[in-house]
Short mmCIF file of C-alpha atoms in Angstrom, two decimals:
data_model
loop_
_atom_site.label_atom_id
_atom_site.label_comp_id
_atom_site.label_asym_id
_atom_site.label_seq_id
_atom_site.Cartn_x
_atom_site.Cartn_y
_atom_site.Cartn_z
CA UNK A 1 -0.76 15.01 -19.98
CA UNK A 2 -1.19 18.55 -18.75
CA UNK A 3 -4.98 18.19 -18.94
CA UNK A 4 -4.95 14.95 -17.00
CA UNK A 5 -2.73 16.68 -14.35
CA UNK A 6 -5.30 19.49 -13.80
CA UNK A 7 -8.10 17.09 -13.61
CA UNK A 8 -6.46 15.44 -10.82
CA UNK A 9 -5.82 18.59 -9.23
CA UNK A 10 -9.50 19.59 -9.60
CA UNK A 11 -10.58 16.13 -8.25
CA UNK A 12 -8.54 16.43 -5.35
CA UNK A 13 -9.90 19.86 -4.51
CA UNK A 14 -13.40 18.26 -4.80
CA UNK A 15 -12.35 15.53 -2.54
CA UNK A 16 -10.82 17.94 0.04
CA UNK A 17 -14.06 19.86 0.03
CA UNK A 18 -16.10 16.78 0.68
CA UNK A 19 -13.72 15.76 3.53
CA UNK A 20 -13.64 19.25 4.95
CA UNK A 21 -17.63 18.96 5.52
CA UNK A 22 -16.93 16.23 8.07
CA UNK A 23 -13.67 17.50 9.51
CA UNK A 24 -15.05 21.10 9.79
CA UNK A 25 -18.58 20.69 9.48
CA UNK A 26 -19.24 24.33 9.94
CA UNK A 27 -17.07 26.99 8.17
CA UNK A 28 -18.43 30.61 8.57
CA UNK A 29 -16.94 32.89 5.95
CA UNK A 30 -17.32 36.67 6.19
CA UNK A 31 -17.44 38.53 2.93
CA UNK A 32 -17.53 35.45 0.54
CA UNK A 33 -17.61 37.69 -2.43
CA UNK A 34 -13.91 38.04 -2.02
CA UNK A 35 -13.60 34.20 -3.07
CA UNK A 36 -14.47 35.04 -6.63
CA UNK A 37 -11.93 37.62 -6.99
CA UNK A 38 -9.88 37.60 -10.29
CA UNK A 39 -6.55 39.18 -11.54
CA UNK A 40 -3.23 39.24 -9.44
CA UNK A 41 -3.87 38.65 -5.70
CA UNK A 42 -1.87 38.49 -2.71
CA UNK A 43 -3.46 36.80 0.32
CA UNK A 44 -2.11 37.57 3.67
CA UNK A 45 -3.35 35.20 6.63
CA UNK A 46 -2.61 34.43 10.33
CA UNK A 47 -1.24 30.89 10.79
CA UNK A 48 -2.85 29.00 13.90
CA UNK A 49 -3.18 25.40 12.41
CA UNK A 50 -0.41 24.51 10.14
CA UNK A 51 -1.11 23.18 6.49
CA UNK A 52 -4.77 23.03 7.43
CA UNK A 53 -5.06 26.75 7.36
CA UNK A 54 -3.73 26.56 3.60
CA UNK A 55 -5.84 23.57 3.00
CA UNK A 56 -9.27 25.42 4.08
CA UNK A 57 -8.42 28.67 2.49
CA UNK A 58 -7.44 27.22 -0.74
CA UNK A 59 -10.45 24.82 -0.99
CA UNK A 60 -12.97 27.82 -0.69
CA UNK A 61 -11.35 30.20 -3.09
CA UNK A 62 -12.72 29.78 -6.81
CA UNK A 63 -9.23 29.74 -8.12
CA UNK A 64 -6.02 28.04 -7.78
CA UNK A 65 -4.03 29.50 -4.79
CA UNK A 66 -0.30 29.12 -4.62
CA UNK A 67 1.03 29.38 -1.05
CA UNK A 68 4.37 29.61 0.62
CA UNK A 69 5.17 26.80 2.99
CA UNK A 70 8.33 25.93 5.26
CA UNK A 71 11.10 24.70 3.20
CA UNK A 72 12.07 21.65 5.35
CA UNK A 73 9.08 19.61 4.16
CA UNK A 74 10.41 19.76 0.51
CA UNK A 75 13.66 18.09 1.41
CA UNK A 76 12.47 14.60 -0.02
CA UNK A 77 12.43 14.87 -3.71
CA UNK A 78 9.12 12.91 -4.33
CA UNK A 79 7.21 14.60 -1.54
CA UNK A 80 8.64 18.02 -2.59
CA UNK A 81 7.50 17.44 -6.19
CA UNK A 82 3.95 16.52 -5.01
CA UNK A 83 3.71 19.55 -2.73
CA UNK A 84 4.77 21.72 -5.70
CA UNK A 85 2.33 20.08 -7.82
CA UNK A 86 -0.55 21.33 -5.59
CA UNK A 87 0.84 24.92 -5.67
CA UNK A 88 3.10 24.92 -2.61
CA UNK A 89 6.32 27.14 -2.90
CA UNK A 90 9.12 26.52 -0.32
CA UNK A 91 10.20 29.27 1.95
CA UNK A 92 13.30 28.95 4.22
CA UNK A 93 13.89 30.18 7.76
CA UNK A 94 17.25 30.60 9.65
CA UNK A 95 16.34 27.74 11.98
CA UNK A 96 16.24 25.23 9.01
CA UNK A 97 19.77 26.24 8.13
CA UNK A 98 21.33 29.51 7.11
CA UNK A 99 22.87 28.06 4.03
CA UNK A 100 19.24 27.65 2.47
CA UNK A 101 18.19 31.33 3.09
CA UNK A 102 19.51 32.34 -0.29
CA UNK A 103 17.24 30.23 -1.94
CA UNK A 104 14.17 32.72 -0.67
CA UNK A 105 15.27 34.94 -3.57
CA UNK A 106 13.89 32.50 -5.99
CA UNK A 107 10.77 31.88 -4.00
CA UNK A 108 10.02 35.65 -3.81
CA UNK A 109 10.67 35.94 -7.57
CA UNK A 110 8.49 32.79 -8.22
CA UNK A 111 5.59 34.65 -6.25
CA UNK A 112 6.12 37.72 -8.41
CA UNK A 113 5.92 35.71 -11.68
CA UNK A 114 2.72 34.04 -10.53
CA UNK A 115 1.03 37.37 -9.85
CA UNK A 116 2.39 38.96 -12.98
CA UNK A 117 0.60 36.29 -14.82
CA UNK A 118 -2.72 37.11 -12.97
CA UNK A 119 -2.34 34.42 -10.28
CA UNK A 120 -2.96 34.24 -6.52
CA UNK A 121 -0.33 33.59 -3.79
CA UNK A 122 -1.24 33.06 -0.13
CA UNK A 123 1.56 33.89 2.42
CA UNK A 124 1.34 33.32 6.20
CA UNK A 125 2.66 36.82 7.17
CA UNK A 126 3.59 35.89 10.77
CA UNK A 127 6.20 33.32 9.45
CA UNK A 128 5.63 30.83 12.06
CA UNK A 129 2.90 28.63 13.10
CA UNK A 130 1.50 28.42 16.73
CA UNK A 131 -1.72 27.01 17.91
CA UNK A 132 -2.97 30.34 19.06
CA UNK A 133 -5.17 32.99 17.85
CA UNK A 134 -2.90 35.92 19.14
CA UNK A 135 -1.19 37.61 16.36
CA UNK A 136 2.67 37.15 16.16
CA UNK A 137 4.79 39.82 14.91
CA UNK A 138 4.69 40.01 10.94
CA UNK A 139 7.76 39.17 8.72
CA UNK A 140 8.72 41.23 5.77
CA UNK A 141 8.25 38.44 3.08
CA UNK A 142 4.66 40.05 1.91
CA UNK A 143 5.88 43.53 1.67
CA UNK A 144 9.13 42.27 -0.20
CA UNK A 145 6.90 40.81 -2.90
CA UNK A 146 4.70 43.81 -3.24
CA UNK A 147 7.78 46.15 -3.46
CA UNK A 148 8.85 44.05 -6.59
CA UNK A 149 5.55 44.00 -7.95
CA UNK A 150 5.04 47.68 -7.56
CA UNK A 151 8.47 48.42 -9.13
CA UNK A 152 7.10 46.56 -12.18
CA UNK A 153 4.03 48.77 -12.07
CA UNK A 154 1.74 45.93 -11.01
CA UNK A 155 -0.53 46.44 -7.98
CA UNK A 156 -2.43 43.33 -6.87
CA UNK A 157 -5.45 42.96 -4.85
CA UNK A 158 -4.47 42.29 -1.10
CA UNK A 159 -6.80 40.18 0.80
CA UNK A 160 -6.32 40.03 4.61
CA UNK A 161 -7.81 36.75 6.23
CA UNK A 162 -8.17 36.02 9.78
CA UNK A 163 -8.85 32.25 10.55
CA UNK A 164 -9.99 31.00 13.83
CA UNK A 165 -11.06 27.45 15.07
CA UNK A 166 -13.04 26.34 18.22
CA UNK A 167 -10.35 23.47 18.46
CA UNK A 168 -6.96 22.50 17.44
CA UNK A 169 -7.19 18.79 17.82
CA UNK A 170 -9.49 16.28 16.18
CA UNK A 171 -12.61 16.09 14.12
CA UNK A 172 -15.87 18.27 14.11
CA UNK A 173 -14.44 21.79 14.01
CA UNK A 174 -16.07 24.93 13.70
CA UNK A 175 -14.09 27.62 11.59
CA UNK A 176 -14.46 31.27 11.21
CA UNK A 177 -12.95 32.85 8.12
CA UNK A 178 -13.19 36.76 7.83
CA UNK A 179 -11.69 38.22 4.59
CA UNK A 180 -11.12 42.05 3.92
CA UNK A 181 -9.24 43.94 1.32
CA UNK A 182 -6.82 46.73 1.81
CA UNK A 183 -8.30 48.93 -0.71
CA UNK A 184 -5.53 51.37 -1.46
CA UNK A 185 -1.82 50.73 -0.89
CA UNK A 186 0.64 53.39 -1.76
CA UNK A 187 3.75 52.14 -3.55
CA UNK A 188 6.28 50.36 -1.52
CA UNK A 189 9.58 51.96 -2.25
CA UNK A 190 11.71 51.87 1.08
CA UNK A 191 11.99 50.36 4.62
CA UNK A 192 9.35 52.74 5.90
CA UNK A 193 6.81 51.72 3.43
CA UNK A 194 7.22 48.12 4.19
CA UNK A 195 6.61 48.98 7.90
CA UNK A 196 3.67 50.99 7.07
CA UNK A 197 2.17 48.07 4.98
CA UNK A 198 2.76 45.32 7.93
CA UNK A 199 0.98 47.87 10.27
CA UNK A 200 -1.89 48.46 7.99
CA UNK A 201 -2.21 44.70 7.45
CA UNK A 202 -1.90 43.95 11.32
CA UNK A 203 -4.69 46.27 11.86
CA UNK A 204 -7.05 44.56 9.32
CA UNK A 205 -6.35 41.16 10.49
CA UNK A 206 -6.95 42.16 14.26
CA UNK A 207 -10.20 43.03 13.18
CA UNK A 208 -10.79 39.67 11.11
CA UNK A 209 -10.07 36.95 14.05
CA UNK A 210 -13.24 36.03 15.73
CA UNK A 211 -13.31 32.62 17.60
CA UNK A 212 -16.16 30.52 16.92
CA UNK A 213 -18.40 29.93 19.86
CA UNK A 214 -19.77 26.56 19.02
CA UNK A 215 -18.82 23.50 20.93
CA UNK A 216 -18.45 20.02 19.31
CA UNK A 217 -20.93 17.28 20.26
CA UNK A 218 -21.17 13.76 18.67
CA UNK A 219 -24.21 11.74 18.90
CA UNK A 220 -23.51 8.03 19.63
CA UNK A 221 -25.48 6.29 16.80
CA UNK A 222 -24.62 3.59 14.27
CA UNK A 223 -22.49 5.86 12.21
CA UNK A 224 -20.44 6.80 15.30
CA UNK A 225 -19.62 3.13 16.21
CA UNK A 226 -18.92 2.40 12.53
CA UNK A 227 -16.34 4.92 12.24
CA UNK A 228 -15.06 4.72 15.69
CA UNK A 229 -12.42 1.82 15.33
CA UNK A 230 -11.22 3.47 12.09
CA UNK A 231 -10.79 6.77 13.46
CA UNK A 232 -9.48 5.81 16.72
CA UNK A 233 -6.63 3.69 14.87
CA UNK A 234 -5.63 6.68 12.57
CA UNK A 235 -5.67 9.16 15.58
CA UNK A 236 -3.54 6.72 17.66
CA UNK A 237 -0.97 6.59 14.54
CA UNK A 238 -0.86 10.37 14.37
CA UNK A 239 -0.58 10.83 18.02
CA UNK A 240 2.56 8.75 18.23
CA UNK A 241 4.54 11.18 16.37
CA UNK A 242 2.53 14.55 16.32
CA UNK A 243 0.83 14.58 19.59
CA UNK A 244 2.58 17.85 21.13
CA UNK A 245 3.06 19.60 17.69
CA UNK A 246 1.34 22.04 15.55
CA UNK A 247 0.90 19.63 12.72
CA UNK A 248 -1.38 17.25 14.67
CA UNK A 249 -4.66 18.39 12.96
CA UNK A 250 -2.94 18.62 9.41
CA UNK A 251 -1.47 15.23 9.58
CA UNK A 252 -4.73 13.63 10.97
CA UNK A 253 -6.70 15.44 8.21
CA UNK A 254 -4.42 14.08 5.49
CA UNK A 255 -4.31 10.54 7.06
CA UNK A 256 -8.19 10.50 7.11
CA UNK A 257 -8.35 11.99 3.53
CA UNK A 258 -6.39 9.40 1.95
CA UNK A 259 -7.30 6.37 4.03
CA UNK A 260 -11.03 6.67 4.43
CA UNK A 261 -11.91 5.56 0.80
CA UNK A 262 -9.77 2.31 1.71
CA UNK A 263 -11.74 1.86 4.82
CA UNK A 264 -15.23 2.03 2.87
CA UNK A 265 -13.83 -0.16 0.18
CA UNK A 266 -12.87 -2.99 2.75
CA UNK A 267 -16.59 -2.67 4.29
CA UNK A 268 -17.82 -3.11 0.82
CA UNK A 269 -15.71 -6.20 0.18
CA UNK A 270 -16.75 -7.64 3.38
CA UNK A 271 -20.35 -7.28 2.85
CA UNK A 272 -20.12 -8.73 -0.73
CA UNK A 273 -18.47 -11.78 0.75
CA UNK A 274 -21.26 -12.10 3.19
CA UNK A 275 -23.52 -12.47 0.12
CA UNK A 276 -24.92 -8.93 -0.23
CA UNK A 277 -25.12 -7.69 -3.64
CA UNK A 278 -22.28 -5.33 -4.68
CA UNK A 279 -24.81 -2.43 -5.61
CA UNK A 280 -26.76 -2.77 -2.31
CA UNK A 281 -23.38 -2.96 -0.39
CA UNK A 282 -22.05 0.22 -2.06
CA UNK A 283 -25.19 2.31 -1.34
CA UNK A 284 -25.26 1.11 2.27
CA UNK A 285 -21.44 2.09 2.84
CA UNK A 286 -21.60 5.26 0.90
CA UNK A 287 -24.39 6.47 3.29
CA UNK A 288 -21.89 6.28 6.16
CA UNK A 289 -19.98 9.63 5.36
CA UNK A 290 -23.37 11.50 5.39
CA UNK A 291 -24.67 9.87 8.53
CA UNK A 292 -21.23 10.63 10.13
CA UNK A 293 -21.29 14.14 9.06
CA UNK A 294 -24.96 14.26 10.66
CA UNK A 295 -23.77 12.83 13.95
CA UNK A 296 -21.53 15.68 14.59
CA UNK A 297 -23.15 18.57 16.13
CA UNK A 298 -22.12 22.14 16.87
CA UNK A 299 -23.86 24.20 19.61
#
């Protein structure tokens, strides 16, 4: 059962990477050797584009990444279970109800336990998502986790990531990811040490955020018109609820990720009913994602 679960997780990661080639056709990664790191790892990153930040970072690291996410999205038991199954850990803020704040002690302990076992945890250290590349004041969650680990004699690698987009809305993005490592961190024992760590991390992050210069252009060929009605329908549905929120891109990506195979399957069925052999219909339709990707240009 556990083996089947991990197969599902790895297939989902593979499918996400394929989808990102269309949604974000250009991802520039500075210092990609950090993606192959081993052992206990704490990743701190800025948070300009909701869950898409975690999706992109998690897709490129060559290991499982657990990440802290806002606790209110876990309120639905089924949805919460699914989120946990892909490595998300709930963290609660005062705006989501002060009665939930005590649960953060379990969140931080869970993060500590993951790194004690050699795992990796991603935390968005600003504690808030805004569609901006301006760095927000850092919260104390990352330093608290490190303080607990240091008390146990565990000193994880600490990666600082700056992630930047040429657009916060829609398909065809260029993304810059710059990764660096805080080489040596003195043990965090008291509040002044936590402040020192945050200052060090902010200095690194400010050097790692580089906005992409490319602009997105879409050529209006056959693949464009093949995808246009489907894309506009999904975009319209997402727009109805998430148009003016930081979640637009993330929800749009998720909606396209899970409905696109259905759209392709419907086209295959249509071609088969028109008398085209299944094999030929499948080849024709499965060429569409490749042509769709090539129709998106960045310059």
